[in-house]
mmCIF file with all atom_site columns, C-alpha atoms and ligand atoms in Angstrom:
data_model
loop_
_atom_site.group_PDB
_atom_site.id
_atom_site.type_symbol
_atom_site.label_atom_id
_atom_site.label_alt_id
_atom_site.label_comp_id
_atom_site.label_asym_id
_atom_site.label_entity_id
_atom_site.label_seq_id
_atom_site.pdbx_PDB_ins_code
_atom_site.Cartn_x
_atom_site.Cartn_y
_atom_site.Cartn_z
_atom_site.occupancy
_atom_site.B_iso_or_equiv
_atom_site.pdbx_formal_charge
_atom_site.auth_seq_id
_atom_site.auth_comp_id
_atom_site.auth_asym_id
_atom_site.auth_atom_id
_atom_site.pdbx_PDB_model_num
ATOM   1  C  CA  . UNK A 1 1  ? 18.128  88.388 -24.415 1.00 0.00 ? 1   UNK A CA  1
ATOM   2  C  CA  . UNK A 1 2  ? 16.423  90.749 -26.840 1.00 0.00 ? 2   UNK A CA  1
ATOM   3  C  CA  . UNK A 1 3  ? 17.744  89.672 -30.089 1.00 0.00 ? 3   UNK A CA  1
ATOM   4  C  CA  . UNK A 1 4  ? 16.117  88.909 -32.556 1.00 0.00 ? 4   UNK A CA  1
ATOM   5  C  CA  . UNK A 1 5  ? 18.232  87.834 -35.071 1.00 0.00 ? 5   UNK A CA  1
ATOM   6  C  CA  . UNK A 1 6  ? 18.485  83.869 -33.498 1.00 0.00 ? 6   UNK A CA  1
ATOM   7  C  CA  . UNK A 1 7  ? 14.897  83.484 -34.263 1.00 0.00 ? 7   UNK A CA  1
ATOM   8  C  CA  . UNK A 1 8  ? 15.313  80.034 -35.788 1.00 0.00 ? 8   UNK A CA  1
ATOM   9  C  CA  . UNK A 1 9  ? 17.417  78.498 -33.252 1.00 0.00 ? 9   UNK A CA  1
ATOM   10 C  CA  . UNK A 1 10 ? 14.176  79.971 -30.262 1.00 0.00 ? 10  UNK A CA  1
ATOM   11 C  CA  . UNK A 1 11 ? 11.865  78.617 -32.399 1.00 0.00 ? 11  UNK A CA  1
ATOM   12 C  CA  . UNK A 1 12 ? 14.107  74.742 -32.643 1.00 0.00 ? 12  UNK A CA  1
ATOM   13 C  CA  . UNK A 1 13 ? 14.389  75.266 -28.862 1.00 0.00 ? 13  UNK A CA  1
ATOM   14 C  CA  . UNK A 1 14 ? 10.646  75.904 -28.195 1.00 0.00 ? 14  UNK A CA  1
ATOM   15 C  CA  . UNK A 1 15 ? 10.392  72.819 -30.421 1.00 0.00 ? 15  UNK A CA  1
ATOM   16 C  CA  . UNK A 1 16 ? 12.702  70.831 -28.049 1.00 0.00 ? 16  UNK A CA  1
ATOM   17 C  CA  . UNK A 1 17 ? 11.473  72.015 -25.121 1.00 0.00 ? 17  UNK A CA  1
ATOM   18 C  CA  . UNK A 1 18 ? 7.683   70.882 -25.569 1.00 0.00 ? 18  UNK A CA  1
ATOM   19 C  CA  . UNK A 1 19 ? 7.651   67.476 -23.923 1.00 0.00 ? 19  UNK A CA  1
ATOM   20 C  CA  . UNK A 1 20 ? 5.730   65.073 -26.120 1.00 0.00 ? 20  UNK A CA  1
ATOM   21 C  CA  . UNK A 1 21 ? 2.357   63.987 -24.109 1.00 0.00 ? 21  UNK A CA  1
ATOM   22 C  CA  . UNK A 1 22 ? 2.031   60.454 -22.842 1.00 0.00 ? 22  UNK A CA  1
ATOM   23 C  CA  . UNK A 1 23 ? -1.600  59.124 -23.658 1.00 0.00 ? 23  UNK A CA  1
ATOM   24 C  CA  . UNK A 1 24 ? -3.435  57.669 -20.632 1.00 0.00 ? 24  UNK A CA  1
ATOM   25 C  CA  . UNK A 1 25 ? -5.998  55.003 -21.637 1.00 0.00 ? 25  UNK A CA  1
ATOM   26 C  CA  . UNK A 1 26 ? -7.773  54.265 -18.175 1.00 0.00 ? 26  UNK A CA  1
ATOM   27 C  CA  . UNK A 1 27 ? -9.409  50.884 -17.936 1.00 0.00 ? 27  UNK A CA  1
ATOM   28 C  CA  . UNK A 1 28 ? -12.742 52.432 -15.861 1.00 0.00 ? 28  UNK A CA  1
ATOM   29 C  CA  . UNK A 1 29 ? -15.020 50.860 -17.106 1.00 0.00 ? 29  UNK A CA  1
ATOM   30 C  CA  . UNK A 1 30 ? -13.913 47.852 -16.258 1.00 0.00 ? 30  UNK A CA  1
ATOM   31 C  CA  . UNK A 1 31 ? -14.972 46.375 -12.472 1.00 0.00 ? 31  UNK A CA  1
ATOM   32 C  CA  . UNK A 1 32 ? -11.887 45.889 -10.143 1.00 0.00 ? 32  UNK A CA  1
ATOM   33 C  CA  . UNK A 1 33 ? -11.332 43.412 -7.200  1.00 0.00 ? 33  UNK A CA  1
ATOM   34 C  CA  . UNK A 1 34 ? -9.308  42.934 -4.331  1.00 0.00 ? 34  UNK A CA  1
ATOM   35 C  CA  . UNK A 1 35 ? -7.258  39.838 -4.400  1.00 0.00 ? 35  UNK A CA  1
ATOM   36 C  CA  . UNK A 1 36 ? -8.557  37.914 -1.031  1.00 0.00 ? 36  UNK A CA  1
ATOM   37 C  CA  . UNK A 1 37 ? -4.857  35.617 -0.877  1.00 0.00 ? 37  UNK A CA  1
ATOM   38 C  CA  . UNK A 1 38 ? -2.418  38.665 -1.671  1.00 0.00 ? 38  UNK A CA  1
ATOM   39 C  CA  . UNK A 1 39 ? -4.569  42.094 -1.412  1.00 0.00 ? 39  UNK A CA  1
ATOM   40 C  CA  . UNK A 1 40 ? -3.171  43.171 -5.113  1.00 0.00 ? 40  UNK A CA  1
ATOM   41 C  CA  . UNK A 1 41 ? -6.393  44.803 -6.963  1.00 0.00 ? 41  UNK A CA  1
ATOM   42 C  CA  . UNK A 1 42 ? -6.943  43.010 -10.254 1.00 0.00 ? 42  UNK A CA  1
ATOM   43 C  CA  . UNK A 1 43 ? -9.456  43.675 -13.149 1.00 0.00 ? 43  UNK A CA  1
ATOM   44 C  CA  . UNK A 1 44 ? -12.276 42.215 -14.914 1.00 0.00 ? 44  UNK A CA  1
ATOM   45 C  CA  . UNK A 1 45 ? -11.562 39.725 -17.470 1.00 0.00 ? 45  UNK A CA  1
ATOM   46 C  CA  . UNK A 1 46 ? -13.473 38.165 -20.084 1.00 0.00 ? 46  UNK A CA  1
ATOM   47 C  CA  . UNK A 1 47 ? -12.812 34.219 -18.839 1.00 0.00 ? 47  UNK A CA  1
ATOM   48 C  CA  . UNK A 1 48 ? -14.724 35.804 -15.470 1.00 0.00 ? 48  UNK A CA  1
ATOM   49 C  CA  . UNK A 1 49 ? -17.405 37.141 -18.048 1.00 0.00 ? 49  UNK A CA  1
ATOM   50 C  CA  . UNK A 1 50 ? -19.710 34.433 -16.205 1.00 0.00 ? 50  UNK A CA  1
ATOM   51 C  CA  . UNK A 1 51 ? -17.928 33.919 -13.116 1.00 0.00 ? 51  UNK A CA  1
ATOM   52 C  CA  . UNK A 1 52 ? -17.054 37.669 -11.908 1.00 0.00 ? 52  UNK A CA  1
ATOM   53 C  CA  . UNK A 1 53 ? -19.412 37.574 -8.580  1.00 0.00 ? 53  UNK A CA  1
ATOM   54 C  CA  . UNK A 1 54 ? -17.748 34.252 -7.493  1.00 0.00 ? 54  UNK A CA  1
ATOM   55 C  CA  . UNK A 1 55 ? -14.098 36.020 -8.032  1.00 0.00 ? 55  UNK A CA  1
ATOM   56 C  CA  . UNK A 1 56 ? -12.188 36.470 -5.584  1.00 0.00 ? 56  UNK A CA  1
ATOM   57 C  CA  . UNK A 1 57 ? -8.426  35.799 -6.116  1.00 0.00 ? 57  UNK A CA  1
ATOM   58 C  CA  . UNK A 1 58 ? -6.211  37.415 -9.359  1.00 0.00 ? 58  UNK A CA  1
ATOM   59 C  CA  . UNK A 1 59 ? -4.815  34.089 -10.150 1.00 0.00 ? 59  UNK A CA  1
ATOM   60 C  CA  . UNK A 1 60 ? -5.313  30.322 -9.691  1.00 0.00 ? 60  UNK A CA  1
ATOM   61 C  CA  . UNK A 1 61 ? -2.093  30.481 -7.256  1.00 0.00 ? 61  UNK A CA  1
ATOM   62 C  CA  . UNK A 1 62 ? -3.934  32.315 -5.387  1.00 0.00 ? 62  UNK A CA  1
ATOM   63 C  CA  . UNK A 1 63 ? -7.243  30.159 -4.951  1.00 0.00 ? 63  UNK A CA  1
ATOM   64 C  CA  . UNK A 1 64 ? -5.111  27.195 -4.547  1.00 0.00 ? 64  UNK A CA  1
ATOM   65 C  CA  . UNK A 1 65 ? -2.820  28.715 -1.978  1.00 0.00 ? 65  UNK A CA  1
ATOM   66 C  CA  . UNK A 1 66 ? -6.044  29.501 0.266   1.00 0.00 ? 66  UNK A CA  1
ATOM   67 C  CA  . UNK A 1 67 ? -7.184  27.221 2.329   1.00 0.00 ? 67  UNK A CA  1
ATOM   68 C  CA  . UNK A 1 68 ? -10.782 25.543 2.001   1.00 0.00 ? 68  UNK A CA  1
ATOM   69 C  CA  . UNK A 1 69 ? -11.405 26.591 5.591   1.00 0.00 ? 69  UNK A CA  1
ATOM   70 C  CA  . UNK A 1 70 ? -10.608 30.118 4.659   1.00 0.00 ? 70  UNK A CA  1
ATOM   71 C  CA  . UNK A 1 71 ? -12.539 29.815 1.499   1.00 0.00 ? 71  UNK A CA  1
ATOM   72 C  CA  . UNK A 1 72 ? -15.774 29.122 3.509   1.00 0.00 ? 72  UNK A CA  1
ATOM   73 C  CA  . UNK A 1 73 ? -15.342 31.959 5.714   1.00 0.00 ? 73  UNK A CA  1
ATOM   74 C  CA  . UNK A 1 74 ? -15.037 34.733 3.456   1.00 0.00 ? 74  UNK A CA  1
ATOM   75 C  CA  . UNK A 1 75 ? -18.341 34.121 2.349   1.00 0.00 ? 75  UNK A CA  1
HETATM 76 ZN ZN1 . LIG B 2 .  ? -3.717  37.096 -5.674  1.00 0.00 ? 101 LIG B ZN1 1
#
């Protein structure tokens, strides 16, 4: 392959061959928990703005599907 007269169609290949690059936006600096009713990590979000220390389940399901008992002993 020393050709050089299929320049264009190495340069459309090199073209195709570059694989377009995903952006990653990482939520860091946001704080994470640990769901305490199903164990699935959740993140910060602004209606926990005031009540993020108290947090402890990812959904309302979740704090209702807990018992009170169990509620009390996790402190
Ligand atoms: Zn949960």
């Amino acid at each position: 392959m020393a050709a050089s007269s299929h320049a264009s169609v190495a340069a459309s290949w090199q073209m195709r061959h570059v694989p377009p690059v995903p952006r990653r936006v990482q939520k860091a600096d946001r704080p994470a928990k640990t769901c305490a009713h199903c164990g699935r990590p959740f993140t910060w979000r602004k209606k926990w703005s005031r009540t993020w220390d108290e947090v402890r389940y990812c959904s309302k399901a979740c704090r209702r599907r807990t018992p009170a008992l169990a509620r009390k002993e996790t402190g």
